[in-house]
Amino acid sequence: MPPPADIVKVAIEWPGAYPKLMEIDQKKPLSAIIKEVCDGWSLANHEYFALQHADSSNFYITEKNRNEIKNGTILRLTTSPAQNAQQLHERIQSSSMDAKLEALKDLASLSRDVTFAQEFINLDGISLLTQMVESGTERYQKLQKIMKPCFGDMLSFTLTAFVELMDHGIVSWDTFSVAFIKKIASFVNKSAMDISILQRSLAILESMVLNSHDLYQKVAQEITIGQLIPHLQGTDQEIQTYTIAVINALFLKAPDERRQVGVESSVDILDCPLTEMANILAQKQLRSIILTHVIRAQRAINNEMAHQLYVLQVLTFNLLEDRMMTKMDPQDQAQRDIIFELRRIAFDAESEPNNSSGSMEKRKSMYTRDYKKLGFINHVNPAMDFTQTPPGMLALDNMLYFAKHHQDAYIRIVLENSSREDKHECPFGRSSIELTKMLCEILKVGELPSETCNDFHPMFFTHDRSFEEFFCICIQLLNKTWKEMRATSEDFNKVMQVVKEQVMRALTTKPSSLDQFKCKLQNLSYTEILKIRQSERMNQEDFQSRPILELKEKIQPEILELIKQQRLNRLVEGTCFRKLNSRRRQDKFWYCRLSPNHKVLHYGDLEESPQGEVPHDSLQDKLPVADIKAVVTGKDCPHMKEKGALKQNKEVLELAFSILYDSNCQLNFIAPDKHEYCIWTDGLNALLGKDMMSELTRNDLDTLLSMEIKLRLLDLENIQIPDAPPPIPKEPSNYDFVYDCN
C-alpha cells in the first residue's frame, strides 16, 4: 500500500552525529517537526534551529516552500535564519580582519536565500554594508599595507552580499546615498581594480540605473562612457559584458530628448554624461572599440555578450524612431530644401530662370517634370509623400545620405530610370520610402529589446552610419532586382516582396561586414530566388487529387504518432532553461526532463549551463504527470501577468508557457528559443492527450507526409527490396585506375 501523500521520507544531518532517516508529516507545523528533530539529538531551544537543504543551495525550509520537499531529500539541521543573521551582523563588525573576512564570505553565500536575506535586512543589514563600503574602504586600504592583502577579498564579499540581498527586491534602490554611489563609481573609474570588485560594481550600477530614475541621474553624473571604455579594451569578456550592460542601461533610461543627441552630433545641449554618451555612440570610438576588442577578438562570443550586443544594436537603431515617426511639414522651408537638394544633385541645374511670372511657370513645370523623374508620387508637391509614418522623415534622410555619399550611384539610378518608358521606370522616391519602411520592420526600429534574444549583426558595428549604408546597399539591390524582373509599376509590391526575401536571406548568414552583405546579395539574384522558391515548392508539393488525399488521410495518424514519440523523446532528454530576473547578468539555470516511463517531470536548479544531459537523480524536484491540470501559454501564464517588463515584451510572451497543477501551483517556463517552445508545448499536450498544435508540428507533418507519399508513389513494381543492405564489395586487385591530380 503506497504511503500517504502528506508523508515525506527524508534524511536529516547534524554536524558530528549520524544522519537520521525520518518521515515528515506535511500537515504538522514546521516548528513541531524541528522540535522533534532537536529532541532526537537532545538539543534544547528548538526555536533557535531550522532545516535547510543539504545541497549546494543551502536554502532554508519554510512554511511557504516546504511542499517542495520530496522523498529522498537530504536536509540539514542548522541555526535559524534569525539567529544566523544576528550572529553574522555582529561578526562582520569584528575588529579582527580575519574574522570579518570569514563572516563576509559566509554572508555572501547565505544572502542568496530570501529567508535569510529578509532576517538580515530586518537588522538594517543593508545600511551596515553600505556604511562599510562608504567609510571603511580607505581604512582597509591602509591596513592592507601592513597586514596580509585581504582588502580585495573583503570588499568583493561585501559587494557580493549586497548584490544578492538587493536581488530579492525587498529593499528599494531609491534609499541609497550619493556617497555610496560615488564610492561604487570610484571602483569602476579606477584603472587597476580587482576583477571581482569591478564585476560587482558594474552590476550594482546597472541595477541602480534600471530600477530608479533618481539613481539614474546620480549615476550618470558619476560615470561617463569615456570612463567605461578602458574596460572594453581589456581581455576579460565578463567585464566587457558587464560594461556594455551598464552602457545599455544608461542608454535605455536616458530621456528621449537626450538620447536623440546621438543622431546629430552638431546638436548642442547642456554638458552632461548622457550628452557625452550619445556623442560617443554617434562617433567612431565606442563602436570601433567594441568591433575590435569584442566582436573581432580571437575568442567566441558567449550568449550573454551576444545578448548585450543585440540590446546595444536595438537601442542604437531606436534612435531613428523619432525621425521615423515625424511627418514632413510641407510649409517647412528647411525640409523642402532637402528635396530641392535631391533634385539639384540629380540634374545639376546650373542656371535658374529669372524670377518673372513667365519664368515662374516654367520653373514650376520644370520642377514637376524633375520630381516625376525622381519617382515621387506627388509630382507637384513631393513633401506630401513624406507625411505617412512610418517611415516619415527617415526616408528623406536616407535619400539625402545616398545622394551625398554615393552620388554616382544615385545619379545613375535616377537618370537610368528617367530614360525608360513610364511603365518600366523604377520610381526612386516611392521605392526609397517603401524600402525605408521595410528595413525598419526588419530591424524592429522602435521596439524594446527582447530579454532572451541574442540576434546581433556584426556588420552594423562596422560603420558609424550603418543604417544609412544598409539602405544604400538595399536601394541599389531594389533597382537591380527591378531590372531583372522587367517590372512595371503594377509589379511594385511583387518587387518589394522579392527584395525583402533577398535581404532576409542575406541577413540570416550573419555577414561580418557591409561589403560581405553586399556580396551575399549579389549571389541572391532574382533568378536565384526563383530557383530557391521552386525548390521549396517542390519539397512542399501538395498533391490535391482524391487518391493522394485519401492516402494522406490514411498515413497521417502514423506520422502524428511518430512526431509525438519524437517530442516525448526530446522531453526525456530534457532542456536547460534560464531564470530571468531584474539583473540578467548573473545567469541562473534550471533543468527539466521527463522520466523514461513518461510519468514524472524531474526539475531542479543548476549552478551553470550543463554540457549535455543532466541525470534524473541530480534534479531535486518532481512533478507527477497525473497531477498536471493544464498547460497555458503566452499572456495566460501566471509569470507573464506579474508586474515587470517581461509581460510587455512580445518575444518573451511568445516563449512563455506554464504547467498548472494542484490548486494554485504552477511551474513557469521561458523557452530558450521558438524551437524548444514548440517541442515542450507539443510534448506536454501529448502527455495530456491533447492535439499538438504548434507551427513546428505542422511543418514536420507536411515534410514527413510529403516524403512518405513520394516514397509510396515510386514505381517499385517487380523490384525486390532486400531486407538487409547489400554486402560491401571486395577491394580491387590494383589501384592503377586512380589518377593523382597533384
GROMACS .gro file of N, CA and C in nm, residues 329-338 340:
model
   33
  329ASP      N    1   0.660   6.856  -4.269
  329ASP     CA    2   0.575   6.974  -4.273
  329ASP      C    3   0.593   7.041  -4.410
  330PRO      N    4   0.492   7.034  -4.496
  330PRO     CA    5   0.506   7.090  -4.632
  330PRO      C    6   0.539   7.239  -4.632
  331GLN      N    7   0.513   7.308  -4.521
  331GLN     CA    8   0.540   7.452  -4.514
  331GLN      C    9   0.679   7.482  -4.459
  332ASP      N   10   0.751   7.379  -4.413
  332ASP     CA   11   0.884   7.399  -4.354
  332ASP      C   12   0.987   7.412  -4.466
  333GLN      N   13   1.044   7.532  -4.480
  333GLN     CA   14   1.136   7.558  -4.591
  333GLN      C   15   1.263   7.474  -4.581
  334ALA      N   16   1.314   7.452  -4.456
  334ALA     CA   17   1.436   7.373  -4.439
  334ALA      C   18   1.415   7.231  -4.487
  335GLN      N   19   1.297   7.174  -4.461
  335GLN     CA   20   1.267   7.039  -4.507
  335GLN      C   21   1.248   7.036  -4.659
  336ARG      N   22   1.186   7.140  -4.712
  336ARG     CA   23   1.167   7.147  -4.859
  336ARG      C   24   1.301   7.162  -4.930
  337ASP      N   25   1.396   7.228  -4.863
  337ASP     CA   26   1.529   7.246  -4.924
  337ASP      C   27   1.599   7.112  -4.946
  338ILE      N   28   1.567   7.010  -4.861
  338ILE     CA   29   1.627   6.877  -4.880
  338ILE      C   30   1.581   6.818  -5.013
  340PHE      N   31   1.481   6.995  -5.271
  340PHE     CA   32   1.549   7.074  -5.375
  340PHE      C   33   1.692   7.023  -5.396
   0.00000   0.00000   0.00000
